[in-house]
Short mmCIF file of C-alpha atoms in Angstrom, two decimals:
data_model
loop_
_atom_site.label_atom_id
_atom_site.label_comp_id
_atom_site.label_asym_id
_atom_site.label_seq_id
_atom_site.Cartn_x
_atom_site.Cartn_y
_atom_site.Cartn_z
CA UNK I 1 7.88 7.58 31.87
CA UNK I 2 6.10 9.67 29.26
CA UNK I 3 4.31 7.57 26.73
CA UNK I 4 3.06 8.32 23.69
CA UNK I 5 -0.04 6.11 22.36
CA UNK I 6 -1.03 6.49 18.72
CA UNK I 7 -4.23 5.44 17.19
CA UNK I 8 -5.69 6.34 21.00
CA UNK I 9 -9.74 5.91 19.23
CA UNK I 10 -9.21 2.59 17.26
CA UNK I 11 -10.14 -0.67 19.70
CA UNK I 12 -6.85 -1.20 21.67
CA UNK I 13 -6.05 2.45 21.79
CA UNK I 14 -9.23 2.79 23.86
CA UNK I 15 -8.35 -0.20 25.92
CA UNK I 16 -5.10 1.02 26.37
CA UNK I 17 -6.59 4.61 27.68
CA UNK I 18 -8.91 3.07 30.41
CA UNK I 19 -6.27 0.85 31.75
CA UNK I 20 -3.93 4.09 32.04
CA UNK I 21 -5.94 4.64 35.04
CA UNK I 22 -4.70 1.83 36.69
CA UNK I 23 -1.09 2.60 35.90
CA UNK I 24 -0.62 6.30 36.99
CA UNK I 25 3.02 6.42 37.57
CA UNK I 26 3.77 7.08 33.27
CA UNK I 27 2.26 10.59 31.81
CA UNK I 28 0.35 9.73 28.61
CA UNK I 29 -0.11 11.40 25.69
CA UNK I 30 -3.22 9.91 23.70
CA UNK I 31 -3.39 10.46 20.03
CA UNK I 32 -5.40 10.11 16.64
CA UNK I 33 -4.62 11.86 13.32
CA UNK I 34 -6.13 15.10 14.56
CA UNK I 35 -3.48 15.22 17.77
CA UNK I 36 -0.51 14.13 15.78
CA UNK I 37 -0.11 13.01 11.99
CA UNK I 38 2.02 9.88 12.32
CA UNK I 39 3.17 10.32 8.26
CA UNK I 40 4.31 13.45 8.93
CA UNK I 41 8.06 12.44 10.13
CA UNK I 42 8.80 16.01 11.41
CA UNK I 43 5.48 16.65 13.66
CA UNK I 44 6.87 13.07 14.85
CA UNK I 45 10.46 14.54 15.93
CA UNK I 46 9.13 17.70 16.90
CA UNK I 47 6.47 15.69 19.25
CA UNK I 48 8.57 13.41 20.93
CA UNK I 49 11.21 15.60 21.59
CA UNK I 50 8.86 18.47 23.22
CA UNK I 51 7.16 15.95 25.27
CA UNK I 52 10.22 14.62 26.12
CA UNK I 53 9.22 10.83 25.19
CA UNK I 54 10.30 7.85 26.66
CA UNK I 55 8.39 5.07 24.59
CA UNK I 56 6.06 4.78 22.19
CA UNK I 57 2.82 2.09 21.39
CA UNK I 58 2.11 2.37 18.13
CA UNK I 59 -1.72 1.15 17.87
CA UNK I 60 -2.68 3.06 15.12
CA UNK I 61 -2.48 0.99 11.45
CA UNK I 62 -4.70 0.98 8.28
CA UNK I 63 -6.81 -2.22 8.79
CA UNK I 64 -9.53 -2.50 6.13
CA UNK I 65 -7.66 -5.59 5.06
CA UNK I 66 -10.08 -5.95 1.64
CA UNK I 67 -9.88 -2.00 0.72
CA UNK I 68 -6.10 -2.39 1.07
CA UNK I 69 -6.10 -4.67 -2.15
CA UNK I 70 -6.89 -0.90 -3.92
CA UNK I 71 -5.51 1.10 -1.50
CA UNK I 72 -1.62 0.45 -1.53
CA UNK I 73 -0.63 3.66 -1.15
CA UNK I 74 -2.33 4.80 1.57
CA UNK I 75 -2.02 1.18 3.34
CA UNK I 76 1.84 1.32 3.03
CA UNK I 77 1.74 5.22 4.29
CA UNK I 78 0.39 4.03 7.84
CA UNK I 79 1.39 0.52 8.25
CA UNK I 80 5.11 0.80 6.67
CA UNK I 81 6.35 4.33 6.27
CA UNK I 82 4.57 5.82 9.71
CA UNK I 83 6.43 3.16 12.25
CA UNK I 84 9.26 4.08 10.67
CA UNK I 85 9.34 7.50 12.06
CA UNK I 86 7.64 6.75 15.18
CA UNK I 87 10.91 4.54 15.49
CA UNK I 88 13.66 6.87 14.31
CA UNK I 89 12.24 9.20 16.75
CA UNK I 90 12.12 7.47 19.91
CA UNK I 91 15.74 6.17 19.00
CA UNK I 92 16.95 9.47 18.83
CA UNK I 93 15.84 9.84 22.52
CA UNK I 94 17.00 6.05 23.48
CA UNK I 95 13.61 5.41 23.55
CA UNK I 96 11.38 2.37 23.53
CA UNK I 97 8.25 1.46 20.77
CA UNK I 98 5.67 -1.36 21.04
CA UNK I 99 4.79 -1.81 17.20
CA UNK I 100 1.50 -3.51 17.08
CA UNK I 101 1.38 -6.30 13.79
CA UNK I 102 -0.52 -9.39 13.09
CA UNK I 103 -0.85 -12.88 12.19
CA UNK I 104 -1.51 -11.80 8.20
CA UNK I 105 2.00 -11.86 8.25
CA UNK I 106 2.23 -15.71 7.20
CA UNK I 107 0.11 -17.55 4.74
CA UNK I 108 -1.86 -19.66 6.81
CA UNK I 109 -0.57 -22.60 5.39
CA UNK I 110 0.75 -24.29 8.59
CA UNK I 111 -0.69 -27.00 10.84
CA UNK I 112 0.93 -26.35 14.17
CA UNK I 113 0.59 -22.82 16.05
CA UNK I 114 3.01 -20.17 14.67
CA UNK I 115 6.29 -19.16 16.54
CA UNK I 116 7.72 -16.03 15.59
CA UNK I 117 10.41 -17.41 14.06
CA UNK I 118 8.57 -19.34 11.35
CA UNK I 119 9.17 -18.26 8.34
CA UNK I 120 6.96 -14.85 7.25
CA UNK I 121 5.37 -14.80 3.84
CA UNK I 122 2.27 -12.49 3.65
CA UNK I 123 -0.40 -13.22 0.58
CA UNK I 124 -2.22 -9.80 1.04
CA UNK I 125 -1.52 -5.71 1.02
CA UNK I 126 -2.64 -5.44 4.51
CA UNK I 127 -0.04 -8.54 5.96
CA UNK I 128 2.70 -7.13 3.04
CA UNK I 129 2.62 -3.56 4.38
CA UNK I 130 2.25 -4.88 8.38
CA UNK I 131 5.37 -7.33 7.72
CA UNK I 132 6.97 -4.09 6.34
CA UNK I 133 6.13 -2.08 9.03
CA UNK I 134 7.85 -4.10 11.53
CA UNK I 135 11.05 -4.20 9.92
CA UNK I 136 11.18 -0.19 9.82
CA UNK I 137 10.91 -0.21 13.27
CA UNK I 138 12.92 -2.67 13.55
CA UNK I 139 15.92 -0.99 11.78
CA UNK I 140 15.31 2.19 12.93
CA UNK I 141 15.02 1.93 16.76
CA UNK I 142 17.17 -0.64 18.61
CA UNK I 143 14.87 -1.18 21.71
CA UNK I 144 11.69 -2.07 19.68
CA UNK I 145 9.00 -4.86 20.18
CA UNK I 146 6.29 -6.44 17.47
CA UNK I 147 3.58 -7.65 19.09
CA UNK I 148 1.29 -9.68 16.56
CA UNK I 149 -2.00 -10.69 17.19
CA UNK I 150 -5.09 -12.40 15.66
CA UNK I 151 -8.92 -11.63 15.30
CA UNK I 152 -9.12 -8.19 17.48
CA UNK I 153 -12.48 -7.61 19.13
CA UNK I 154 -13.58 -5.16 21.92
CA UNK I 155 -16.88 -2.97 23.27
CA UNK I 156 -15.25 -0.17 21.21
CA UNK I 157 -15.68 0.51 17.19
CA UNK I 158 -16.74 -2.11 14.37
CA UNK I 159 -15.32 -5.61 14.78
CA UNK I 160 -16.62 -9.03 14.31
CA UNK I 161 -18.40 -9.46 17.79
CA UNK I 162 -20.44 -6.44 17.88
CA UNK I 163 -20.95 -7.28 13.83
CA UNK I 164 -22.32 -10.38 14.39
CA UNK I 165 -24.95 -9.65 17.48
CA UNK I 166 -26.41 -6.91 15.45
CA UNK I 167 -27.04 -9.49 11.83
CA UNK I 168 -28.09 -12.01 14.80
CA UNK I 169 -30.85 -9.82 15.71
CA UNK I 170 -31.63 -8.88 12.82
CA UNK I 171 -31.40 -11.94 10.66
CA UNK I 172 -32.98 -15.07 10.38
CA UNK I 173 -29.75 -16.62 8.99
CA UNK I 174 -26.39 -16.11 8.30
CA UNK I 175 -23.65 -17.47 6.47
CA UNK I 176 -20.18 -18.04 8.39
CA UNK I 177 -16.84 -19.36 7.02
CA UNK I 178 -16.05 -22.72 8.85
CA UNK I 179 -12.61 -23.76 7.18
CA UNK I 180 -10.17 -20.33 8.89
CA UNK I 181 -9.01 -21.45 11.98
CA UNK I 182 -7.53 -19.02 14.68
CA UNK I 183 -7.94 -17.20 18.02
CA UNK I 184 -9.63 -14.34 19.19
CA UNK I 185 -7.91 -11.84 20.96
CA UNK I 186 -9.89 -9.59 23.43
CA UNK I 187 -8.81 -6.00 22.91
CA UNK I 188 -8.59 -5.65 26.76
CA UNK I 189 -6.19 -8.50 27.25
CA UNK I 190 -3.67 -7.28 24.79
CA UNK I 191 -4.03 -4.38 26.63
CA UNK I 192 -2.65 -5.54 29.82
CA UNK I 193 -0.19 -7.34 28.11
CA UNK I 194 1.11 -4.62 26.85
CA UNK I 195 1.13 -2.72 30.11
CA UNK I 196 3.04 -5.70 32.09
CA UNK I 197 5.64 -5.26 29.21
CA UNK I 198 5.89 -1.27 30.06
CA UNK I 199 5.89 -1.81 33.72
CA UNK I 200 8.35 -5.10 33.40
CA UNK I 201 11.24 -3.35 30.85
CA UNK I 202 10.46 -3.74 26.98
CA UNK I 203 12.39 -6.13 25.99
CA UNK I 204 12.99 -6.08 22.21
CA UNK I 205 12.25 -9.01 19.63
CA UNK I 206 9.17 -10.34 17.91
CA UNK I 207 6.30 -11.39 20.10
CA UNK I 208 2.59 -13.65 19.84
CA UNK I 209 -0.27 -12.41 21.81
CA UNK I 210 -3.89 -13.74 21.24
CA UNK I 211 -6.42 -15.45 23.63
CA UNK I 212 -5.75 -19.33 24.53
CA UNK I 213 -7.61 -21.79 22.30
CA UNK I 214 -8.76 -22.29 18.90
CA UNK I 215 -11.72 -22.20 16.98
CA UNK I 216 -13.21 -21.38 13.29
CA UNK I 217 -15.13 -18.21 12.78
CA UNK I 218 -17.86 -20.40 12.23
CA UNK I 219 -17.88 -21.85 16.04
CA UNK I 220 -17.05 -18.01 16.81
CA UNK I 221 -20.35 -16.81 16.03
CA UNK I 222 -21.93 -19.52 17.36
CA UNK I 223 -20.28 -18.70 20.86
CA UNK I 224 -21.26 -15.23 20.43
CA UNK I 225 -24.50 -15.58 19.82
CA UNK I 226 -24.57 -17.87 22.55
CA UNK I 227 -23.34 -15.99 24.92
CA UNK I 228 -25.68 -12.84 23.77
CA UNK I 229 -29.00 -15.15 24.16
CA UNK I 230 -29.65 -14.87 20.55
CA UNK I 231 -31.82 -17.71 19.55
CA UNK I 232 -33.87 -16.95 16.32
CA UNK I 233 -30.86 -16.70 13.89
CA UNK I 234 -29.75 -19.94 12.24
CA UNK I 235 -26.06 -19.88 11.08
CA UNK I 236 -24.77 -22.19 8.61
CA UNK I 237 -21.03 -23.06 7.76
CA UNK I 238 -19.48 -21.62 4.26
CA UNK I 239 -16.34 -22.59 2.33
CA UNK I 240 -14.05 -19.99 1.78
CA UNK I 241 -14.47 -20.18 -1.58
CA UNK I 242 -18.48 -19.47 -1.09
CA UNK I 243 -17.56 -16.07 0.43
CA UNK I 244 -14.76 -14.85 -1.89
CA UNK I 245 -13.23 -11.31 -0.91
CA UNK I 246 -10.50 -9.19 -2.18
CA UNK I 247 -7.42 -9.76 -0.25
CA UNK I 248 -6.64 -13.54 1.09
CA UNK I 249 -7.36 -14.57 4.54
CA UNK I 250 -5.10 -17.30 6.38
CA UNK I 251 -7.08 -20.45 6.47
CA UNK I 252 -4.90 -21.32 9.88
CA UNK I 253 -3.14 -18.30 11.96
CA UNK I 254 -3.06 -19.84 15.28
CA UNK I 255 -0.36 -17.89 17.29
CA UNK I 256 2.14 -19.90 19.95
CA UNK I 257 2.42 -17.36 22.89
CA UNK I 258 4.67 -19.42 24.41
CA UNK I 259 7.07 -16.46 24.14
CA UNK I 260 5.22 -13.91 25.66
CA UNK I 261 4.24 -15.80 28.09
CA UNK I 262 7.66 -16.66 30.03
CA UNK I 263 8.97 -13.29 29.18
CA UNK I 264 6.45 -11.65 31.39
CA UNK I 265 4.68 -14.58 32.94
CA UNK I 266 1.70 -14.02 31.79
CA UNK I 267 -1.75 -16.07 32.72
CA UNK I 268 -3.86 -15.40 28.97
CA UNK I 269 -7.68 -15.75 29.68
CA UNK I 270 -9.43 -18.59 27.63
CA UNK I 271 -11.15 -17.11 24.38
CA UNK I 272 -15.06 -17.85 25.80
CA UNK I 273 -14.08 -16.68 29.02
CA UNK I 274 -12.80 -13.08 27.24
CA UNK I 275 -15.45 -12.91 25.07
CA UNK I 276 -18.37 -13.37 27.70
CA UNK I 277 -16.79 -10.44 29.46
CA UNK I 278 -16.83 -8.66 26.52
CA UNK I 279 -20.00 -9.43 25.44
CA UNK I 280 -21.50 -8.94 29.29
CA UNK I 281 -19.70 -5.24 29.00
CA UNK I 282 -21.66 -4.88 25.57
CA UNK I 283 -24.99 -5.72 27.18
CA UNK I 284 -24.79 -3.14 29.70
CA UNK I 285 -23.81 -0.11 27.97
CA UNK I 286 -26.49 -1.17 24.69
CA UNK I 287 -23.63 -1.15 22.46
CA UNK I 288 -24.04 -4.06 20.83
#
């Protein structure tokens, strides 16, 4: 097949790149804005058709969820408008698209992990514009799967991990919100995931991917620093309420990936266990 990967620099569009090397059979076209402007709906048509595409994962998304909260414009462009025509344009081929999305599309409010059918109701720009998103794709390409996940981490870019080894070192203490509950999802492992689905048949429909287990960001950090032999950094637990920030975070997003799971029959790696790969990866190349 020839696949087209947008957002190929953010975290799981460099995931997705290395593990290309283990799945040669597909021709892949990696891009970022300056390869192909995904709001531009005829560089879209004129790209897929020319390359002759056969499926597209859509990785690339506007993610500053707090900026969003002034940004609606621009956070609707990419996360609404742009997998629209990703999606009309792969139809037109009878094409496939993987449309990445996330657990800010409920409110947090439940008790038990989410199933994708629960009932969607976004408090934020960000989880508005995502929820958005995957209906446009939805409506405009037949053979199209949402894949939300939770808490995104990898060796690549700025993310939580790599955030909170470098204040570690460099702090004597640090603040971390205790009462948001959820589950990290290693970059890498949604990754695969996603590969098993190309190499299995994309079967359309709403999907849950995110490490196994739960924990608070709180015990997160913790972990992390933990794991990174950081010792001389106290962190202390915060209310929500003590940290206030422009757009609202779920206090609960656990994800049931019960779905995903049987589809493909997955085995999804324990959060420590992802995370001390991660974090051993990290160590080695200095990144952190």
């Amino acid at each position: 097949m020839n696949i087209l990967i947008t957002g190929c620099n953010g975290q799981l569009g460099n995931e997705m790149q290395l593990l290309e090397k283990e799945n040669p059979q597909h021709t892949y076209f990696n891009t970022d804005v300056a390869e192909l402007d995904i709001t531009d709906r005829e560089a879209i048509l004129q790209f897929v058709n020319e390359n002759h595409v056969d499926g597209i994962v859509n990785c690339a998304a506007y993610t500053a969820v707090d900026k969003a909260e002034s940004n609606v414009e621009l956070c609707d462009l990419l996360n609404r408008v742009a997998p629209g025509y990703l999606a009309e344009a792969v139809e037109l081929r009878g094409g496939w698209l993987i449309q990445i999305s996330t657990d800010y599309v409920f409110d947090g409010t439940n008790h038990t992990p989410y199933v994708e059918s629960d009932p969607v109701c976004p408090n934020s720009v960000y989880g508005r514009t995502k929820l958005a998103g995957e209906q446009a794709a939805q409506q405009a390409c037949s053979r199209t799967m949402i894949i939300r996940t939770a808490w995104l981490y990898s060796t690549f870019g700025n993310n939580f991990v790599k955030t909170m080894i470098r204040l570690g070192k460099e702090k004597s203490e640090l603040g971390v919100i205790f009462d948001q509950i959820g589950t990290p999802t290693y970059a890498r492992d949604l990754a695969v995931a996603i590969f098993e689905a190309i190499n299995q048949g994309v079967n359309p429909g709403v999907y849950h991917f995110s490490n196994e287990g739960v924990i608070s960001w709180y015990d997160f950090t913790k972990a992390i620093h933990r794991i990174a032999g950081i010792t001389t950094c106290h962190v202390r637990p915060l209310h929500t309420s003590e940290y206030p920030t422009p757009a609202a975070r779920p206090h609960y997003s656990v994800l049931d990936k019960t779905k995903i799971k049987q589809t493909y029959g997955l085995e999804i790696p324990y959060w420590e266990e992802s995370l001390r790969e991660c974090i051993s990866q990290l160590l080695l190349t200095n990144e952190s």
